[in-house]
Coordinates of C-alpha atoms in Angstrom, one line a residue:
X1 CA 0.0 0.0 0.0
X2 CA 1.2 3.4 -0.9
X3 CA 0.8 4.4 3.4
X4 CA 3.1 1.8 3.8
X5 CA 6.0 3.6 1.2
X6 CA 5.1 7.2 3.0
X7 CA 7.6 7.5 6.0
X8 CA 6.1 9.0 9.5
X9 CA 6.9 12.6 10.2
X10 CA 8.1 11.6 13.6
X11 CA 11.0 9.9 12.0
X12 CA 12.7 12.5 10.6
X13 CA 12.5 14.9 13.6
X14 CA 15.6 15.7 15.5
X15 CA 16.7 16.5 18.8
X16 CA 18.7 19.8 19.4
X17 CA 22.4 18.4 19.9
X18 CA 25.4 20.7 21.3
X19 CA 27.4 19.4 18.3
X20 CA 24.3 21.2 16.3
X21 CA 24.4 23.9 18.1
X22 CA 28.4 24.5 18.4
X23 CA 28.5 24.3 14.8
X24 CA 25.6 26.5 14.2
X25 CA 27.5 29.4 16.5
X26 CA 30.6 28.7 15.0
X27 CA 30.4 29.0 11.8
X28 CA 27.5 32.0 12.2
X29 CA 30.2 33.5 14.7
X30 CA 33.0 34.0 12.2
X31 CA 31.1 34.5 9.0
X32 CA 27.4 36.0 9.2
X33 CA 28.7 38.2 12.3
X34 CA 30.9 39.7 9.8
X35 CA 28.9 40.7 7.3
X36 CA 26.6 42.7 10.5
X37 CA 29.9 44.1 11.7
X38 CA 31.2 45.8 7.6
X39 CA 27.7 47.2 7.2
X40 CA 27.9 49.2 10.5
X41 CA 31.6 49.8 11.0
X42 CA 31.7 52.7 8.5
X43 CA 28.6 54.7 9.9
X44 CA 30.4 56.1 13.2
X45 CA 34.0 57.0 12.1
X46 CA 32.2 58.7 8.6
X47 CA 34.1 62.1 9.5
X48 CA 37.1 60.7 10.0
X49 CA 37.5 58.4 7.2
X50 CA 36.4 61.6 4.8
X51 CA 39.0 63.6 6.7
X52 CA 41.8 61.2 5.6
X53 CA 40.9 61.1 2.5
X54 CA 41.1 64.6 2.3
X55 CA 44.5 64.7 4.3
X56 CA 46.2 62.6 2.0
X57 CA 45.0 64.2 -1.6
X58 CA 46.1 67.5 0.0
X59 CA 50.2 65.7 0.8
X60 CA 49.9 64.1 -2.2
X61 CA 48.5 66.8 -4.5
X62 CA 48.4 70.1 -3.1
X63 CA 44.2 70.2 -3.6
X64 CA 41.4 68.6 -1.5
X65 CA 38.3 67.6 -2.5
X66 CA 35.0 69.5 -2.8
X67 CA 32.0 68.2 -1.1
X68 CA 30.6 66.0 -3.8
X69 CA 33.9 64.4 -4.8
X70 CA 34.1 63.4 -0.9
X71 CA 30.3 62.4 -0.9
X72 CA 31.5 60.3 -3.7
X73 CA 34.5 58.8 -2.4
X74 CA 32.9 57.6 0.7
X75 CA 30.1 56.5 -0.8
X76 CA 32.1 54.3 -2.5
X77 CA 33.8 52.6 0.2
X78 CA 30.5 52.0 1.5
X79 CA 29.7 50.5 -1.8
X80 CA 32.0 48.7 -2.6
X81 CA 31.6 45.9 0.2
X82 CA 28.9 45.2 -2.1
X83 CA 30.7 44.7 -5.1
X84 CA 32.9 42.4 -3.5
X85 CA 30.1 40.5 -1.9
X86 CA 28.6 40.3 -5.8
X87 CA 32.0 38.7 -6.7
X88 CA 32.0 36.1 -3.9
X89 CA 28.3 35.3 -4.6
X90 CA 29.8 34.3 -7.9
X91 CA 32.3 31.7 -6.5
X92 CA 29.8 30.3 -4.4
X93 CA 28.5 27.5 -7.1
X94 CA 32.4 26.5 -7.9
X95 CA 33.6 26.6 -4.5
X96 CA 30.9 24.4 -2.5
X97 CA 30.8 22.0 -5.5
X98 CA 34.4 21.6 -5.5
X99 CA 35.5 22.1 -1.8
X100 CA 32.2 21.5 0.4
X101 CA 29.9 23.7 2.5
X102 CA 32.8 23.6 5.4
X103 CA 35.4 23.7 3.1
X104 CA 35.0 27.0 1.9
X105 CA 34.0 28.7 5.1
X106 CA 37.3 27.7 6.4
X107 CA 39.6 28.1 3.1
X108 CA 37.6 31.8 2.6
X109 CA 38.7 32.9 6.2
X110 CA 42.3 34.2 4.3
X111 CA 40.5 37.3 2.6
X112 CA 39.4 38.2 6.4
X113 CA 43.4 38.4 7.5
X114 CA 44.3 39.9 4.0
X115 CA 41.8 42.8 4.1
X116 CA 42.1 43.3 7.6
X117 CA 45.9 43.7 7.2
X118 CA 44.9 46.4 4.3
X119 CA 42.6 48.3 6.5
X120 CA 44.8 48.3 9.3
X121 CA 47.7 49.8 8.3
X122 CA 46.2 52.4 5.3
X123 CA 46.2 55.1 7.5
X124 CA 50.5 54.3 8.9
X125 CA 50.5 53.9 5.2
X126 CA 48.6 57.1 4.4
X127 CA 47.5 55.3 1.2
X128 CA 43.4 55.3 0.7
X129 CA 43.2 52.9 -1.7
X130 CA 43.7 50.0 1.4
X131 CA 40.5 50.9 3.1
X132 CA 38.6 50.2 -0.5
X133 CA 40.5 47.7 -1.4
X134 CA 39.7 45.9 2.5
X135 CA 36.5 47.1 1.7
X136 CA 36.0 45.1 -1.4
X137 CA 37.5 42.0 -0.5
X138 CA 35.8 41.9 2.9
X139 CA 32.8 41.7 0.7
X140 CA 33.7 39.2 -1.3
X141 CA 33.8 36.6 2.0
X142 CA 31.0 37.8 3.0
X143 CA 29.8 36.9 -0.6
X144 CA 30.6 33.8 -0.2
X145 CA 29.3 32.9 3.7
X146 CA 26.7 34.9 3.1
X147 CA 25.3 32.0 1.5
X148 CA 27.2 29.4 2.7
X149 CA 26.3 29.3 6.2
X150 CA 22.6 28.9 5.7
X151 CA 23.4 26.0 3.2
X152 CA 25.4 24.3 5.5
X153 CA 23.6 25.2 8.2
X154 CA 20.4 23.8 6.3
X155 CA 21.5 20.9 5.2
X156 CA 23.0 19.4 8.2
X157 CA 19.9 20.1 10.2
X158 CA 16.8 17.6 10.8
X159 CA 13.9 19.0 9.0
X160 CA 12.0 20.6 12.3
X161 CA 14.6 22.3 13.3
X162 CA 15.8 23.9 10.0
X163 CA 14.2 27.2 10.5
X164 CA 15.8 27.6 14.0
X165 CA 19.6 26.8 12.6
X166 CA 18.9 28.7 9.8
X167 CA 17.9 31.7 11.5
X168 CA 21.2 31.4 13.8
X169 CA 23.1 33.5 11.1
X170 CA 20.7 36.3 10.7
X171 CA 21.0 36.4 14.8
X172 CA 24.8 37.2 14.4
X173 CA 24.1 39.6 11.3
X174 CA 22.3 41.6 14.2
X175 CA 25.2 41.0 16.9
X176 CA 27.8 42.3 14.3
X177 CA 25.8 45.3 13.8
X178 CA 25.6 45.9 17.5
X179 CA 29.2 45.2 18.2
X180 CA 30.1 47.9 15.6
X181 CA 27.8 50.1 16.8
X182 CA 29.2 49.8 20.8
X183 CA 32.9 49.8 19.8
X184 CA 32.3 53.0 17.4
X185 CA 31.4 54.8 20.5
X186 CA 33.4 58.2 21.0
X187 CA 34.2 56.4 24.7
X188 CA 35.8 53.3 22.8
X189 CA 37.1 52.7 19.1
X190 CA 35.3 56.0 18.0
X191 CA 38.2 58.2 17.6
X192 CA 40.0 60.1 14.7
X193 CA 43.0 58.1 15.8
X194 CA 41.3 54.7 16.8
X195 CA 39.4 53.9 13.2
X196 CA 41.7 51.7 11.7
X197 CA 41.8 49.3 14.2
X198 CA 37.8 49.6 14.1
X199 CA 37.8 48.4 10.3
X200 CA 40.5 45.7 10.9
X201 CA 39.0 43.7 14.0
X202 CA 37.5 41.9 11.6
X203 CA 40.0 39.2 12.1
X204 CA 39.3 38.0 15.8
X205 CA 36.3 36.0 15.6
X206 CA 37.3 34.9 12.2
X207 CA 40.8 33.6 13.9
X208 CA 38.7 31.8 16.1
X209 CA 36.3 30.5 13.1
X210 CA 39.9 28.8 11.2
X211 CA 40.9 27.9 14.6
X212 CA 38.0 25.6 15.5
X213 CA 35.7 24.7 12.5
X214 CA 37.9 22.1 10.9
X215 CA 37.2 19.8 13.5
X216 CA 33.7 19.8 12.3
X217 CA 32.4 17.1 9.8
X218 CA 31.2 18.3 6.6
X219 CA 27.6 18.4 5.0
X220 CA 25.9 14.8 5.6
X221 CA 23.9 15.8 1.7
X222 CA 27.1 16.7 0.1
X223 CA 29.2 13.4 1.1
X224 CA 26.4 11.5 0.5
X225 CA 24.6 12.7 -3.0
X226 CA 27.7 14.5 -4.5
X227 CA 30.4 12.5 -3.7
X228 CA 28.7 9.6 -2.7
X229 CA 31.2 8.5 0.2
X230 CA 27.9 6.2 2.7
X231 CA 30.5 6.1 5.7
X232 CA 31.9 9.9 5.9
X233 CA 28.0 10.3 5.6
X234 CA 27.0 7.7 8.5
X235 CA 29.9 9.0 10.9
X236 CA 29.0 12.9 10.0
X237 CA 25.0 11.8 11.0
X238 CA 26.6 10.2 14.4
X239 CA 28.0 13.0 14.9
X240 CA 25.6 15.6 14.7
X241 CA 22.8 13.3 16.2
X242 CA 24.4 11.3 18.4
X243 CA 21.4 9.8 20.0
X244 CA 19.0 10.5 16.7
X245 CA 17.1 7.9 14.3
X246 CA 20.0 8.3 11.1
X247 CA 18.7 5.5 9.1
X248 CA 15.4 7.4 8.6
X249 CA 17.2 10.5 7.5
X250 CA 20.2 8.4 5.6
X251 CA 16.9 6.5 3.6
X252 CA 15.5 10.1 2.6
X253 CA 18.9 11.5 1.5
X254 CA 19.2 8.4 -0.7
X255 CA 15.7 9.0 -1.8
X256 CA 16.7 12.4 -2.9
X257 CA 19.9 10.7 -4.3
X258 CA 18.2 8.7 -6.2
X259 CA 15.3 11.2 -7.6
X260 CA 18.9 13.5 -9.3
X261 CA 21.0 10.3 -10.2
X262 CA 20.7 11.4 -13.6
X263 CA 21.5 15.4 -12.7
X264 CA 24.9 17.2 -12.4
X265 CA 25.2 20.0 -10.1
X266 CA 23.0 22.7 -12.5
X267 CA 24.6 25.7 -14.2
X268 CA 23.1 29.0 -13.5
X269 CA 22.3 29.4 -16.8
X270 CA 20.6 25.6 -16.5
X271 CA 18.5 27.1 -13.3
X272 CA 17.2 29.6 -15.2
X273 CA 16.3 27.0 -18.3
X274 CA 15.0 24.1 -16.0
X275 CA 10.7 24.7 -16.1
X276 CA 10.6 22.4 -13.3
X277 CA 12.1 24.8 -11.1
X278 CA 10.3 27.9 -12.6
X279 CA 8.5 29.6 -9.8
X280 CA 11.3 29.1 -7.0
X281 CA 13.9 30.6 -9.0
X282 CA 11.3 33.6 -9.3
X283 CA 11.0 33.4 -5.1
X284 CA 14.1 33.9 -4.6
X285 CA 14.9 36.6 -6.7
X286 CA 11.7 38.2 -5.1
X287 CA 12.7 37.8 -1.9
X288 CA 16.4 39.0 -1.9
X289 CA 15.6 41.7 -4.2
X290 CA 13.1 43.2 -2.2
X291 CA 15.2 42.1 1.4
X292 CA 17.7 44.6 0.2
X293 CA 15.4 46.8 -1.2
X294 CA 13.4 47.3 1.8
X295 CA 15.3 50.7 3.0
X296 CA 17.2 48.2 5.6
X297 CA 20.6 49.0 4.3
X298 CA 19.8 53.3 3.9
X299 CA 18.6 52.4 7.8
X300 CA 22.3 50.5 8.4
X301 CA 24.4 53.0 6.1
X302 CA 23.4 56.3 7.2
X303 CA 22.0 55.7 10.5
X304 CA 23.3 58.7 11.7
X305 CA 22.5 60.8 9.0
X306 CA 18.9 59.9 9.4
X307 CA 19.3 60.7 12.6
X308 CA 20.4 64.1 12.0
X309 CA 17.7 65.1 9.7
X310 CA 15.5 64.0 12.0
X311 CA 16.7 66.5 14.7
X312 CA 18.6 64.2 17.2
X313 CA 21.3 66.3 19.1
X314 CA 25.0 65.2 17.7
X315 CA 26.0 64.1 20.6
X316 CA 23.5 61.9 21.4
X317 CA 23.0 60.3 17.6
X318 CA 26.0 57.4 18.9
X319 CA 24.1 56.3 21.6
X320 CA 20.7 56.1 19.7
X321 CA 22.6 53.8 17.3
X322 CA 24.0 51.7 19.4
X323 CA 20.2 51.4 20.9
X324 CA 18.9 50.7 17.9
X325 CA 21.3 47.8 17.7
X326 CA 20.1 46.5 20.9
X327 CA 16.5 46.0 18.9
X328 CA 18.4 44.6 16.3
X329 CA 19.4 41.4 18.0
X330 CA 16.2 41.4 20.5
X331 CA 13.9 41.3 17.0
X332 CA 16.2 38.2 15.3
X333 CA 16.2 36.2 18.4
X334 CA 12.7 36.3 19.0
X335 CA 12.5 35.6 15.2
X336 CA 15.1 32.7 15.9
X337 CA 12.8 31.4 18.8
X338 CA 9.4 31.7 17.2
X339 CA 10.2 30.7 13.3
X340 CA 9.5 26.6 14.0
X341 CA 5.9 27.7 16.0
X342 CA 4.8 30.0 13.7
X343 CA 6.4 29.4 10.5
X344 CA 8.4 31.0 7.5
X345 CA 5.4 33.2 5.8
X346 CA 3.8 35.0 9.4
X347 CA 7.5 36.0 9.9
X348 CA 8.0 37.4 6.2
X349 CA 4.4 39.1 5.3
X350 CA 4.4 40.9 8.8
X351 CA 7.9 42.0 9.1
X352 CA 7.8 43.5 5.4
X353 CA 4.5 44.8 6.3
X354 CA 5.2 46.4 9.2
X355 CA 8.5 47.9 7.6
X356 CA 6.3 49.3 5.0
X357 CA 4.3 51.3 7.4
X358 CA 7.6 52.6 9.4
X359 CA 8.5 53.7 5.6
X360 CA 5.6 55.7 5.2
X361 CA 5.7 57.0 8.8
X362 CA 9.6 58.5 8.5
X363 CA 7.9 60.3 5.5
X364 CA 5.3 61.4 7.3
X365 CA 7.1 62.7 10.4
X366 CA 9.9 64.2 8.0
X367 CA 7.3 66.2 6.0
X368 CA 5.8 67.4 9.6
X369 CA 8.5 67.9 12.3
X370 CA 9.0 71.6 11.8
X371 CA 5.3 72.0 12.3
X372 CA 4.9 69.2 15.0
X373 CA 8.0 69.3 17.5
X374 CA 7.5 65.3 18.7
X375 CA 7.9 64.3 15.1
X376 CA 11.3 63.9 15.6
X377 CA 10.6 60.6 18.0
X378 CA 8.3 59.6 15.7
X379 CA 10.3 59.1 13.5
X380 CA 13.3 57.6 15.6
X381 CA 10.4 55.1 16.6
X382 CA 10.1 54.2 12.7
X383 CA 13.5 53.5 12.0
X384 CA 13.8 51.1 15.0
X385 CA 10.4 49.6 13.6
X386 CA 12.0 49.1 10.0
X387 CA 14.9 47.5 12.0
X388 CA 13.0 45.2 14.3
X389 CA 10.6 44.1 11.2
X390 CA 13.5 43.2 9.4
X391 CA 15.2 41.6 11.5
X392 CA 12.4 39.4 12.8
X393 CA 12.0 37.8 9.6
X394 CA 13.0 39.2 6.3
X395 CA 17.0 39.3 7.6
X396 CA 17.4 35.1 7.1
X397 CA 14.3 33.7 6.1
X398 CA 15.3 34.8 2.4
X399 CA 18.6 32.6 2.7
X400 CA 16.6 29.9 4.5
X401 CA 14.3 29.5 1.2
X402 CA 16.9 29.4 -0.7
X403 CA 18.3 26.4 1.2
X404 CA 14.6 24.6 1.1
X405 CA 13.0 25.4 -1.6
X406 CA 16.2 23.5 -3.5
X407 CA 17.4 20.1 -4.6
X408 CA 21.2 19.1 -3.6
X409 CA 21.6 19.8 -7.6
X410 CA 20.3 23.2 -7.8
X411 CA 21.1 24.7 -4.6
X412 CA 24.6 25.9 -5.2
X413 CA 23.6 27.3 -8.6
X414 CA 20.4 29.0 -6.7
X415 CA 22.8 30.7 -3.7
X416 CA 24.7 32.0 -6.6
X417 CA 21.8 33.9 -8.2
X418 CA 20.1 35.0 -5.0
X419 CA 23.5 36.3 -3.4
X420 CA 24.7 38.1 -6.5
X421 CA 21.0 39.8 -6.5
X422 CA 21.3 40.6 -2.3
X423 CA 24.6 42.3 -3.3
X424 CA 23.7 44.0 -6.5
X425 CA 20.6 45.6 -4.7
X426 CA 23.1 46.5 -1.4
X427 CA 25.0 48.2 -4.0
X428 CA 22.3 50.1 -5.4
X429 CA 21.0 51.4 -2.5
X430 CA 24.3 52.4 -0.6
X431 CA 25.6 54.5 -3.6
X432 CA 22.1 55.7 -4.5
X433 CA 20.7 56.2 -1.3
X434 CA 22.6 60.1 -0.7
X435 CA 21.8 61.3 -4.1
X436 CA 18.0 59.7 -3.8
X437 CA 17.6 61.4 -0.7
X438 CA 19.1 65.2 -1.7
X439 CA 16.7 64.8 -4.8
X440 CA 13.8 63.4 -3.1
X441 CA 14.0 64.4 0.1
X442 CA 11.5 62.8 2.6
X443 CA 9.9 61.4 0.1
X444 CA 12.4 58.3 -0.8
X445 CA 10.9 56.5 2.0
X446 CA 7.7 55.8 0.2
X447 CA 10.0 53.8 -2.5
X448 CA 10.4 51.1 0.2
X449 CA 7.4 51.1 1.3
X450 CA 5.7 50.6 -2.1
X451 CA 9.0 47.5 -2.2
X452 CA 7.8 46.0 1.1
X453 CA 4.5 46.2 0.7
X454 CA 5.0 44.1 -2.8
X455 CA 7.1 41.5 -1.3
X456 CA 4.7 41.2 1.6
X457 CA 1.8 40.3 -0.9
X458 CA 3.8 37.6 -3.2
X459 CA 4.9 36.1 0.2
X460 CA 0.8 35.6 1.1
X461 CA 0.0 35.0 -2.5
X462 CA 2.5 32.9 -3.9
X463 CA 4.8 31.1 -1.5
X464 CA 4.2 27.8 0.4
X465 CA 4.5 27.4 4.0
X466 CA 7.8 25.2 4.3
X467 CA 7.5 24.5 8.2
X468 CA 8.6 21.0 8.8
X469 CA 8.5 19.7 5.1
X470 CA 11.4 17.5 3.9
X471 CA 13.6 18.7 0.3
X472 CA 11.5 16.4 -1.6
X473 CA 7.9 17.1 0.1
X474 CA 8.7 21.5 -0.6
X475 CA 9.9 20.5 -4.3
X476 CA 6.3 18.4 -4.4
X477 CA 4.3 21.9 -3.3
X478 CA 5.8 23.5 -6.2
X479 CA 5.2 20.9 -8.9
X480 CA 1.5 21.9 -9.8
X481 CA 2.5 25.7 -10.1
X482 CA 5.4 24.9 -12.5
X483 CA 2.7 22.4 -14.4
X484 CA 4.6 19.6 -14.6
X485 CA 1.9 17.2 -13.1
X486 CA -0.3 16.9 -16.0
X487 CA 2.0 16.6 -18.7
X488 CA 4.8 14.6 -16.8
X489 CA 3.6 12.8 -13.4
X490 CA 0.3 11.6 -13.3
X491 CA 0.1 8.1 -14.5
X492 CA -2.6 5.2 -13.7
X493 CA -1.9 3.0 -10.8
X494 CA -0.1 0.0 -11.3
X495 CA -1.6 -3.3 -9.7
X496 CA 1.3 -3.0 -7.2
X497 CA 0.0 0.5 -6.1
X498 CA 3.9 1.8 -5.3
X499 CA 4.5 5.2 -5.5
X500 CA 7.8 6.8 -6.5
X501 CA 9.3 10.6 -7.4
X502 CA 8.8 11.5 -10.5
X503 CA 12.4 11.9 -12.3
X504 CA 11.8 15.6 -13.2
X505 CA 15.7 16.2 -12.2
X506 CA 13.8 15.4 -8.6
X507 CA 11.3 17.9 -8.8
X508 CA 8.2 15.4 -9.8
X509 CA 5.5 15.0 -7.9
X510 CA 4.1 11.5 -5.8
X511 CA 4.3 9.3 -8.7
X512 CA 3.4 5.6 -9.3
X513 CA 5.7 3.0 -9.5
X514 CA 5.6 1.3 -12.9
X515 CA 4.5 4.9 -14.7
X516 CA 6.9 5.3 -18.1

């Protein structure tokens, strides 16, 4: 009977185990907590990093720069971080296919020392070109972990507790942001004469990362369906479920082995050919587009500049930051905490929901705080809304579709697209953002509002609920919507009444054995 062939739920959940958890912090630790820290650490020493410039074109040159060209210059080493994390989200495919999920985190950790070293000494070396430079490839690693640690992270995780590991690395996003924040302080690393050791810290937790993280076995999925090694695959399941049912999971790995044994890892250009796969691939650009596009990095960039505007003192604008960092890592762990109860889509449609509103209310108090003098907290309040929204949800759910809504075949090719759309959109908005907001004013807010509010509806509209579904179950979801049931699944039951995957590269439907 086909209820015999259809394995129990219960048999695939998993315990949380410290080896899960270790790894989980480990690799988010020296990775995700990065890419927080680089898209903070330039907001507080701004004025200082402009100044050098300036310094060192007037040694070099005799002239400094005007106003824009500064604008320009700094809003380039902003930018660029982006560029570079573009670049790595480009390597992602190769590098996991040829080295492994853990195997690039740990080779990757050499641009951390390399751009640190850069950033470091640019100011000793009164040379500018190191901080962009740092800048750039300090991107490009957190290109590539970016979307590598939610990969990992979700494949080696049993299926009920995919959204909680996955969610880990959006948690240490929000720490990094907060440390940068607290060690940009005036009191700490916030001096003219301090900021070059603020850029180049980068290197401690990622020390600790290379130190520790080889001792970790690699991706169960990737030693079992790509380079089909059964005992690295059994001891790497012992080891991250020492006390777990592994032949249950070991059986639906093979099943999933055995749905792709006819598929190579897919190009990018084959992801975007492959009708079987039609409506995730336009999911995840969706969802990263509009992640980035949300007004959450204008928030992170120029923190203090909205700040500003909106009539904060100077002297207290640091310490408002640094609060709003707080409600940064509050929102992702209760995001973290809550994502297994309540599920992917609640998270997504009311955190871009509710940033949409904050949108339209920093518009709103903009417009009115000469005329109304509490504006001005008004519209602190939204930009710790926009902030807590985001990080609630849209900050790592994005990456964690990505990671389910993917076969072991298509997923590297997937990461690669969504990354290099998360960084091409954090580019646009970090170099656009100061010119958008001279020319617009106030009004640019209502941009990401109309952006969130569009995502928020294709989240309710379009996407699945993925809570506690296996790779092949979420690739079953999607099979009517990229109508492939009709033409190439549905068959007339055999007298033996098995069922089997369809072999649409493994994204079929429930099947019947004996169909041709």
């Amino acid at each position: 009977m086909a209820e015999e062939l259809l394995v129990n739920d219960a048999k695939y959940m998993g315990h949380l185990t410290k080896s899960l958890l270790a790894v989980a912090f480990l690799a988010s630790f020296g990775s995700s907590m990065l890419y927080g820290y680089n898209l903070a650490v330039v907001n507080s020493p701004a004025e200082y990093i402009k100044d050098f410039y300036n310094q060192t074109m007037l040694e070099r040159y005799g002239w400094s720069l005007d106003e824009g060209a500064l604008i320009l210059m700094y809003s380039l080493t902003v930018s660029i971080f982006a560029i570079g994390g573009m670049v790595g989200a480009l390597l992602v495919g190769t590098l996991v296919t040829k080295y492994g999920r853990k195997g690039t985190l740990v080779r990757s950790t050499v641009l951390v020392f390399l751009a640190g070293a850069l950033m470091g000494f640019s100011k000793a070396c009164r040379f500018p070109v190191m901080v962009i430079v740092g800048r750039f490839i300090t991107g490009i690693h957190s290109g590539i972990s970016l979307s590598v640690v939610p990969m990992y992270l979700g494949e080696i995780a049993p299926k009920n507790l995919r959204g909680f590991l996955g969610l880990v690395p959006s948690i240490h996003i929000c720490v990094g942001v907060f440390i940068a924040q607290i060690l940009g302080l005036h009191e700490l690393l916030g001096k003219k004469e301090d900021w070059p050791l603020l850029l180049s810290l980068v290197v401690v937790p990622t020390f600790f990362q290379l130190m520790l993280l080889p001792w970790f076995p690699e991706s169960p999925r990737y030693l079992l369906i790509e380079k089909r090694n059964v005992h690295a695959t059994i001891a790497a399941l012992k080891w991250f479920r020492p006390k777990g049912n592994i032949q249950a999971e070991l059986e639906e790995m093979q099943e999933e082995q055995r749905s792709l044994s006819s598929t190579h890892t897919v190009s990018v250009l084959g992801l975007f050919m492959d009708r079987c796969v039609r409506w995730q691939v336009v999911t995840i650009v969706v969802v990263n587009i509009g992640m980035q596009l949300s007004g959450i990095d204008a928030i992170w960039f120029y923190t203090n500049d909205i700040f500003e505007n909106a009539g904060i003192p100077g002297p207290q604008i640091q310490y408002t930051t640094v609060g709003t960092g707080a409600i940064e890592v509050i929102s992702g762990m209760l995001g973290c905490f809550t994502i297994e109860r309540l599920g992917r889509r609640p998270l997504m449609i009311g955190g871009f929901t509710f940033m949409g509103l904050c949108c339209a209310g920093i518009t709103i108090s903009l417009l009115l705080q000469t005329q109304v003098s509490f504006m001005r907290y008004v519209s602190v309040a939204c930009v710790v809304g926009i902030i807590a929204g985001f990080c609630i949800g849209p900050a790592g759910v994005p990456f964690l579709m990505t990671a389910e809504l993917f076969k072991q075949s298509h997923r590297p090719a997937a990461y690669t697209v969504a990354g290099c759309l998360n960084w091409l959109s954090n580019f646009t908005v970090g170099f656009v953002f100061p010119f958008l907001q001279m020319a617009s004013g106030s009004y640019c807010y209502l941009i990401f509002c109309a952006i969130c509010m569009l995502v928020s509806a294709y989240t309710l509209f379009i996407i699945p609920e993925t809570k506690n579904k296996t790779f092949m179950e979420i690739s079953q979801m999607f099979a009517a919507r990229n109508d492939i049931i009709d033409d190439e699944s549905i068959g007339f039951a055999p007298a033996d009444g098995h069922i089997r995957m369809s072999k649409m590269n493994g994204y079929g439907t429930l099947g019947l054995h004996g169909e041709r």
